[in-house]
Coordinates of C-alpha atoms in Angstrom, one line a residue:
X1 CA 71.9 -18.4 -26.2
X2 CA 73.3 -15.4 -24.1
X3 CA 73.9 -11.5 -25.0
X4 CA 71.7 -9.8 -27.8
X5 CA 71.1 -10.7 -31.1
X6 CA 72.0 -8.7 -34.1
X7 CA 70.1 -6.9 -36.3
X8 CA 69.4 -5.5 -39.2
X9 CA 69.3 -1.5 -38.9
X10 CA 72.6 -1.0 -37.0
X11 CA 73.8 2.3 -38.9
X12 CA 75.0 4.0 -36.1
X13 CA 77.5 1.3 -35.2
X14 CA 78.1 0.6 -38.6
X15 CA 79.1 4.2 -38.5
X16 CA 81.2 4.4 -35.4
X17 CA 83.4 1.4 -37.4
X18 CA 83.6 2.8 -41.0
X19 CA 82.8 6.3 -40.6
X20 CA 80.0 8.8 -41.9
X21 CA 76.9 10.1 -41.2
X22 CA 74.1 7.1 -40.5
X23 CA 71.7 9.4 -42.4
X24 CA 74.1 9.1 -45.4
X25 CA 74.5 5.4 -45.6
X26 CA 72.5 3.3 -47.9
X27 CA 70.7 0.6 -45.4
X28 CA 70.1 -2.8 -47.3
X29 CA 70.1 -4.6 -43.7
X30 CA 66.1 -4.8 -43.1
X31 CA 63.3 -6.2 -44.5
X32 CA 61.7 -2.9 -44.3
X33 CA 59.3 -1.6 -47.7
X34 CA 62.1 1.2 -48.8
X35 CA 59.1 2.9 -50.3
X36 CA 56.5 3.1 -48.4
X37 CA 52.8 5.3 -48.9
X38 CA 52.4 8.2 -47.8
X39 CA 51.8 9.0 -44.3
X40 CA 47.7 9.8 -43.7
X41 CA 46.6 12.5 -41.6
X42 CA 46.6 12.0 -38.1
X43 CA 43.2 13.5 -36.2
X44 CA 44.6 15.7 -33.1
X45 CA 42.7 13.4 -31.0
X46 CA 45.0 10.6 -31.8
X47 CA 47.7 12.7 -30.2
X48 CA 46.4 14.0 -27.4
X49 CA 43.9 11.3 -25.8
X50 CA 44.7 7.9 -25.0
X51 CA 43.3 5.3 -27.6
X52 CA 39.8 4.5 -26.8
X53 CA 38.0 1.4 -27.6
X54 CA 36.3 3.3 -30.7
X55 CA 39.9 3.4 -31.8
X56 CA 41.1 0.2 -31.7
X57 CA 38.2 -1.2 -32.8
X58 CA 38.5 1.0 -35.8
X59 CA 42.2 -0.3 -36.6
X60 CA 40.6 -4.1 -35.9
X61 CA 38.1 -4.3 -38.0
X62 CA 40.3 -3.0 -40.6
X63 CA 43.1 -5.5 -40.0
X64 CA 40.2 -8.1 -40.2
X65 CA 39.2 -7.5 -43.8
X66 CA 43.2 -6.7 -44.7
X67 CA 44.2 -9.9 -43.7
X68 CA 41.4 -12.0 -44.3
X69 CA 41.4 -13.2 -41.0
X70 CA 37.6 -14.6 -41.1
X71 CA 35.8 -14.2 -37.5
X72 CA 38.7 -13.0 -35.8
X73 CA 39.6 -9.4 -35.1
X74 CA 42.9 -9.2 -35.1
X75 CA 44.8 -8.3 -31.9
X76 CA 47.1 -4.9 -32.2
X77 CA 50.1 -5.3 -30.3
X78 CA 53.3 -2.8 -30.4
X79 CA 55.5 -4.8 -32.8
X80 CA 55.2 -8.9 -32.8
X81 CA 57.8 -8.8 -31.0
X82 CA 56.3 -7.7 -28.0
X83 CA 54.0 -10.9 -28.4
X84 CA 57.4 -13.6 -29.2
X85 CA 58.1 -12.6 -25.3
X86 CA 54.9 -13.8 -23.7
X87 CA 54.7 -17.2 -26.0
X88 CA 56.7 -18.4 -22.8
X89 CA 53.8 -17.7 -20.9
X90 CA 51.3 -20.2 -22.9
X91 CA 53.7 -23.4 -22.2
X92 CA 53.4 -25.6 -20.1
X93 CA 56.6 -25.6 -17.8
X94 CA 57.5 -29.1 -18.8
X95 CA 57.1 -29.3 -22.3
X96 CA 59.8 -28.9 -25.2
X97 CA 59.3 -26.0 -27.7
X98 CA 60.4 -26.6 -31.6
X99 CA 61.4 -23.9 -33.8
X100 CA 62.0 -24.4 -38.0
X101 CA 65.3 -22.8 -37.7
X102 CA 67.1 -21.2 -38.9
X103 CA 64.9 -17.9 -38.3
X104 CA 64.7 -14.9 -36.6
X105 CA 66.5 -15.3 -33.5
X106 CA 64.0 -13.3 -30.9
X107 CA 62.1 -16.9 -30.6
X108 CA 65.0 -19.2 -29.4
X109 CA 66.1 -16.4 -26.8
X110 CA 62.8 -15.6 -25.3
X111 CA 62.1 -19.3 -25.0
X112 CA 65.5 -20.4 -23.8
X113 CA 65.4 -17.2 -21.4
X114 CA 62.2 -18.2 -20.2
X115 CA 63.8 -21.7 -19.0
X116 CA 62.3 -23.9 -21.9
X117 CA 64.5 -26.8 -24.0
X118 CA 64.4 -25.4 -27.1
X119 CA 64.8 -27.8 -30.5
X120 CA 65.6 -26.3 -33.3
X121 CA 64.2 -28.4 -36.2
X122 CA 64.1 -28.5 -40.4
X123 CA 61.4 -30.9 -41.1
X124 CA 57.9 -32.0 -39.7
X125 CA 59.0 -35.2 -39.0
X126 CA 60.9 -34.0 -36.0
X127 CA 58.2 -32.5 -33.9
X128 CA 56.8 -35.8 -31.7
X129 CA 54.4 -35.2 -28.4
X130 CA 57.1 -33.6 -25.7
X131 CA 56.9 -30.3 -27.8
X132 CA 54.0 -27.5 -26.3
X133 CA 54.5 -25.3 -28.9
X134 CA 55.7 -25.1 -32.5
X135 CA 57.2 -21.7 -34.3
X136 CA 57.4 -21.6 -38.0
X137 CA 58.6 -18.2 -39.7
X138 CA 56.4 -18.4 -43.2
X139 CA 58.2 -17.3 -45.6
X140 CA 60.8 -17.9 -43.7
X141 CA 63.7 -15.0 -42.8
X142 CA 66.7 -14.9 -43.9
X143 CA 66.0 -17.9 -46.4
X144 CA 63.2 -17.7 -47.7
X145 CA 61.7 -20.9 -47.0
X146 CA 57.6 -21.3 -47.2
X147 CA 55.2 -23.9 -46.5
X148 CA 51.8 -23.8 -48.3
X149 CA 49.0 -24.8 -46.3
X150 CA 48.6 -27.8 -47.3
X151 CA 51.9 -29.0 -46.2
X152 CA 51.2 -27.5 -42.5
X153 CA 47.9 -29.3 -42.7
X154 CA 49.5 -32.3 -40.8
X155 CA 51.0 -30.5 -38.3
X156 CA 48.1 -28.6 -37.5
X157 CA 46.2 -32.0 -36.8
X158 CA 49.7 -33.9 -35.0
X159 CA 49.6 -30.4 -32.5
X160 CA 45.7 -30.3 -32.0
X161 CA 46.0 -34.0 -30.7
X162 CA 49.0 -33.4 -28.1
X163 CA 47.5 -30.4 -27.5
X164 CA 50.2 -27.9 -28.5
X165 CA 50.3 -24.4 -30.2
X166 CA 51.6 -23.5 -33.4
X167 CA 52.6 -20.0 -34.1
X168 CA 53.0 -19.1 -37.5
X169 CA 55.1 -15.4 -38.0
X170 CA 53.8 -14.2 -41.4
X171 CA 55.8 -11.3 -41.2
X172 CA 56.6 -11.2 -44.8
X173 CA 53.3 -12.5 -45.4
X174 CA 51.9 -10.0 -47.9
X175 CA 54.9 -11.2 -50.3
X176 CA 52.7 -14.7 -50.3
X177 CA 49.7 -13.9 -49.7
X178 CA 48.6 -17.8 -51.2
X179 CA 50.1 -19.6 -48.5
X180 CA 48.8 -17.3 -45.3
X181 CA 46.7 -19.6 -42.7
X182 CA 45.2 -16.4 -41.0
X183 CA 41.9 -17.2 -41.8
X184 CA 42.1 -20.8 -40.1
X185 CA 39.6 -21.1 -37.5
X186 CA 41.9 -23.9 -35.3
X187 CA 41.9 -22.8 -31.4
X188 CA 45.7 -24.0 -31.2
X189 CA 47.2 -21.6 -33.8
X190 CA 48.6 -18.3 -33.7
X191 CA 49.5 -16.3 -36.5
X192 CA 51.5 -12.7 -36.5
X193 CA 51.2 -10.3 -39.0
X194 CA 53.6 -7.1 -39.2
X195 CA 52.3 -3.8 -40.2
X196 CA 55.7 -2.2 -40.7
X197 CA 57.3 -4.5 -42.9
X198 CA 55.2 -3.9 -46.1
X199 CA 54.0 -0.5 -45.3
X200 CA 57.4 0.4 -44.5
X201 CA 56.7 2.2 -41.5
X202 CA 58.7 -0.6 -38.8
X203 CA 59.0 3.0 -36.7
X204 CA 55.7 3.0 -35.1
X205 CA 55.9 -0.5 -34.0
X206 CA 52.8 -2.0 -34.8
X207 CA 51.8 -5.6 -35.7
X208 CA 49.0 -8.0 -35.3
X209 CA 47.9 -11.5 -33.7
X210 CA 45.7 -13.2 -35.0
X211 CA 44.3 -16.3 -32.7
X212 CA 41.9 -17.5 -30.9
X213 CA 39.6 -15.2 -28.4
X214 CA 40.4 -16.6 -25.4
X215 CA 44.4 -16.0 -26.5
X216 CA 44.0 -13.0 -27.4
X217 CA 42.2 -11.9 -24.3
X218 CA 45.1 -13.7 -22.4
X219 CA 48.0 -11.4 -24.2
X220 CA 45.7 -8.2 -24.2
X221 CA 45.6 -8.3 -20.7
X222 CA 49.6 -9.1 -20.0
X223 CA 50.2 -5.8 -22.5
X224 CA 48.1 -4.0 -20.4
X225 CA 46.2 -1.6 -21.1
X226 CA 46.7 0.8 -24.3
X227 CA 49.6 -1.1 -25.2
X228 CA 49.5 0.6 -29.1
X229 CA 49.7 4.2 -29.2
X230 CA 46.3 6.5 -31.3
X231 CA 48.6 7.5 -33.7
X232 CA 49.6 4.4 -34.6
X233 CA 46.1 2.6 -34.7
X234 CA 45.0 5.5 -36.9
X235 CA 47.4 5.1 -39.7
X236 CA 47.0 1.3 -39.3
X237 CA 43.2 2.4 -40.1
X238 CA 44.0 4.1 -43.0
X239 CA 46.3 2.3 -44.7
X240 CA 44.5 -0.8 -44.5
X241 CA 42.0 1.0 -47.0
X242 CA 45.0 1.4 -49.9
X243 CA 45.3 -0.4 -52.7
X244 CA 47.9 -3.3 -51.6
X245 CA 48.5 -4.0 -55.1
X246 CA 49.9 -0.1 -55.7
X247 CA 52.6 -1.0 -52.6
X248 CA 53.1 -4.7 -54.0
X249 CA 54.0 -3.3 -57.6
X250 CA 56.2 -0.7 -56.0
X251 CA 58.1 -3.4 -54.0
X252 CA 58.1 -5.8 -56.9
X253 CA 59.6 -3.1 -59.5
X254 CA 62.8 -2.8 -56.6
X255 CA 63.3 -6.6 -56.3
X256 CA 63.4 -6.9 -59.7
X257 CA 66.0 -3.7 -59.6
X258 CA 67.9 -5.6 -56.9
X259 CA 68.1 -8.8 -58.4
X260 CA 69.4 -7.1 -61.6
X261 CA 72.3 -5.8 -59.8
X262 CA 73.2 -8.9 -58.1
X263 CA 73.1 -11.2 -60.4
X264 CA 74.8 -8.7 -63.1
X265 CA 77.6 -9.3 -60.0
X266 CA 77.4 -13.2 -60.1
X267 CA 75.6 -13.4 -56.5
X268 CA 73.3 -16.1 -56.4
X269 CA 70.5 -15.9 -54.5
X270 CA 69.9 -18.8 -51.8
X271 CA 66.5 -17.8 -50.8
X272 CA 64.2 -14.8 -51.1
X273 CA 60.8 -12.8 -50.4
X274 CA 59.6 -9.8 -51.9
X275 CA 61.8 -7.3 -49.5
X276 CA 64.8 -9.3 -49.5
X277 CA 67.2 -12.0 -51.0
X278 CA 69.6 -13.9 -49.4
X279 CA 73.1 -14.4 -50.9
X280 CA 75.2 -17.7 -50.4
X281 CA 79.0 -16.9 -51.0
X282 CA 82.4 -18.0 -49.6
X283 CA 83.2 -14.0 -50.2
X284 CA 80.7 -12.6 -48.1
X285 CA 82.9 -11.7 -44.8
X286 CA 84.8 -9.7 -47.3
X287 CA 81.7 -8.4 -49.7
X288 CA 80.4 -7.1 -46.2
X289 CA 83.0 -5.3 -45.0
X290 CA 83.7 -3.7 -48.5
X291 CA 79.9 -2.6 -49.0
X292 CA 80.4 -1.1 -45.3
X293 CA 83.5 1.2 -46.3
X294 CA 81.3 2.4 -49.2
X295 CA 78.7 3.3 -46.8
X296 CA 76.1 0.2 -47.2
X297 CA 74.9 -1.7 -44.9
X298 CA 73.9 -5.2 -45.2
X299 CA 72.8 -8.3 -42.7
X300 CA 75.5 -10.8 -42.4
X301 CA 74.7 -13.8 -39.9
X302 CA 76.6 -15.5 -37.0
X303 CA 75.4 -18.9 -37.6
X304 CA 76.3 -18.6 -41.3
X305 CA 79.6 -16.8 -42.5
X306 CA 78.7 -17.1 -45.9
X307 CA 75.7 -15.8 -45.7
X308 CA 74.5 -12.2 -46.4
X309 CA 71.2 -10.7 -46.6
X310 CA 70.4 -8.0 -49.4
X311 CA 66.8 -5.7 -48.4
X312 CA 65.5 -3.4 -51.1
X313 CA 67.3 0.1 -52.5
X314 CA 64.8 2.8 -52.5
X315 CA 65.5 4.0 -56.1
X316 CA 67.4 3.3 -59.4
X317 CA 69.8 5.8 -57.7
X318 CA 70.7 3.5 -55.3
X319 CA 70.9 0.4 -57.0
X320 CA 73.3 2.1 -58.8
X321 CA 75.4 3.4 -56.1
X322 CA 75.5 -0.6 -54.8
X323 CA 76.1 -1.4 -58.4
X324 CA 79.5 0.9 -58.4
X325 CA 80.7 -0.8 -55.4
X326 CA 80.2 -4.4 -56.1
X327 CA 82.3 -3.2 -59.5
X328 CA 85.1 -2.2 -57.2
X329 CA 84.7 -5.1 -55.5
X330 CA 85.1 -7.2 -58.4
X331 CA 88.0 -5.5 -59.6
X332 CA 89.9 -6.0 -56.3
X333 CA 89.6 -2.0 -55.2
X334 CA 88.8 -0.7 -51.9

């Protein structure tokens, strides 16, 4: 895998191609909470001292009850995907690394940058004793896919005997919170959480790893030291005290607004979590570039022409506005 990966977020380049102000195009390209709570005050101290360990304990403790994550105080780290480029590090140099693919792309690259065989694989049955470590994306993005504990349960024990890792990303965990593993106590797995996701604040670049201590202590130290910023460990404080349901119904309420659209549109959706669905069409290089010339964005893939991501519309505004332009589309108009 060579050159960077796409993205979802890419306004301004959208914008260089089709024209407009980013600020006045309708992003549907993340997995971003399009409605998130609002922001908490920040104590000055936040902003003007460096984060002390009063701090980040502070934002710990509260990621620990948030996330159920039992014994373990979750590690803050400055976005998860700070922590998919040290995974290399916790390899051994001769072993094979599987990823349930397709996913986020992040893992392949830092792995295959990092000199590792990487196999991308669709069932448990492919994983045997040359692999070190294990990623699974659960739910899965773009598709959707999930395993429930009980299904991991055998890999879990296969890894612990050839003494590999598994790394679970729940980044869209809080959409299934019934099948989250981040209260197993098992030294071998690693679980991520992402703050900015569901609290819809991906601009701070925050997130969490949950793991084992002597893990942990390993990627704290390669971070260095105050890796996440006061400001952001204080929000993360606060908004770990909320009422998750208030944000869930909020996020619920616009999937249910975006699946309305797309299916009143005969789009099918091939897989979904709560801040996205994923569309399977033969239409979709076209669909794409006729949402972009209306000013909406949306995630099309490399690896999968026909596919195209849909992430939530802030308002019954904008489901609107997407509605208008799939009618166009429809009816053959540009």
């Amino acid at each position: 895998m060579s050159g960077p990966i796409q993205h979802g977020g890419g306004l301004a380049a959208a914008a260089a191609i089709y024209g407009g102000e980013p600020k006045d195009w309708l992003d549907l390209s993340t997995g971003i909470n399009p409605c998130p709570p609002p922001l908490p005050a920040i104590a000055d101290r936040a902003w003007h001292r460096l984060p002390d360990r009063e701090l980040e304990s502070s934002a710990r403790t509260a990621a620990r009850g948030f996330y159920g994550s039992g014994d373990r105080l979750p590690l803050p780290v400055p976005g998860t995907q700070s922590a998919i480029q040290l995974l290399p590090r916790l390899v051994e140099p001769s072993r094979r690394v599987a990823i349930f693919s397709p996913t986020y792309g992040e893992y392949r690259r830092a792995f295959e940058l990092a000199g590792f065989a990487v196999d991308p694989v669709t069932s448990l049955e492919e994983i045997d004793a040359r692999h070190g470590m294990v990623v699974v994306v659960n739910p899965n993005n773009p598709d959707g896919r999930v395993f429930t504990p009980i299904e991991l349960a055998p890999l879990v024990e296969r890894l612990r005997e050839t003494g590999a890792v598994l790394v679970v990303d729940e980044a869209f965990g809080e959409s299934c919170a019934e099948i989250s593993i981040a209260g197993t106590a098992e030294p071998h797995v690693i679980v991520f959480r992402s703050f900015g996701k569901f609290f819809g604040m991906a601009g701070i670049r925050l997130g969490f790893v949950i793991a084992d201590e002597s893990i942990m202590d390993r990627l704290a130290d390669w971070l260095g030291p105050w890796a996440v910023s006061g400001p952001a460990l204080s929000i993360a404080t606060e908004l770990f005290s909320t009422d998750r349901r208030v944000i869930m119904d909020r996020i619920d309420e616009r999937r249910a607004g975006l699946d309305r659209v797309l299916s009143a549109h005969g789009l099918k959706s091939r897989g979904a979590v709560g801040l996205f669905a994923l569309v399977e069409d033969d239409r979709v290089p076209d669909l794409h570039a006729h949402l972009c010339r209306h000013h909406i964005l949306t995630r099309k893939f490399d690896y999968a022409p026909n596919w195209l991501r849909f992430g939530l519309a802030p308002d019954r505004g904008c489901d609107l506005r997407l509605s208008k332009a799939l009618d166009l589309w429809r009816a053959g108009s540009t």
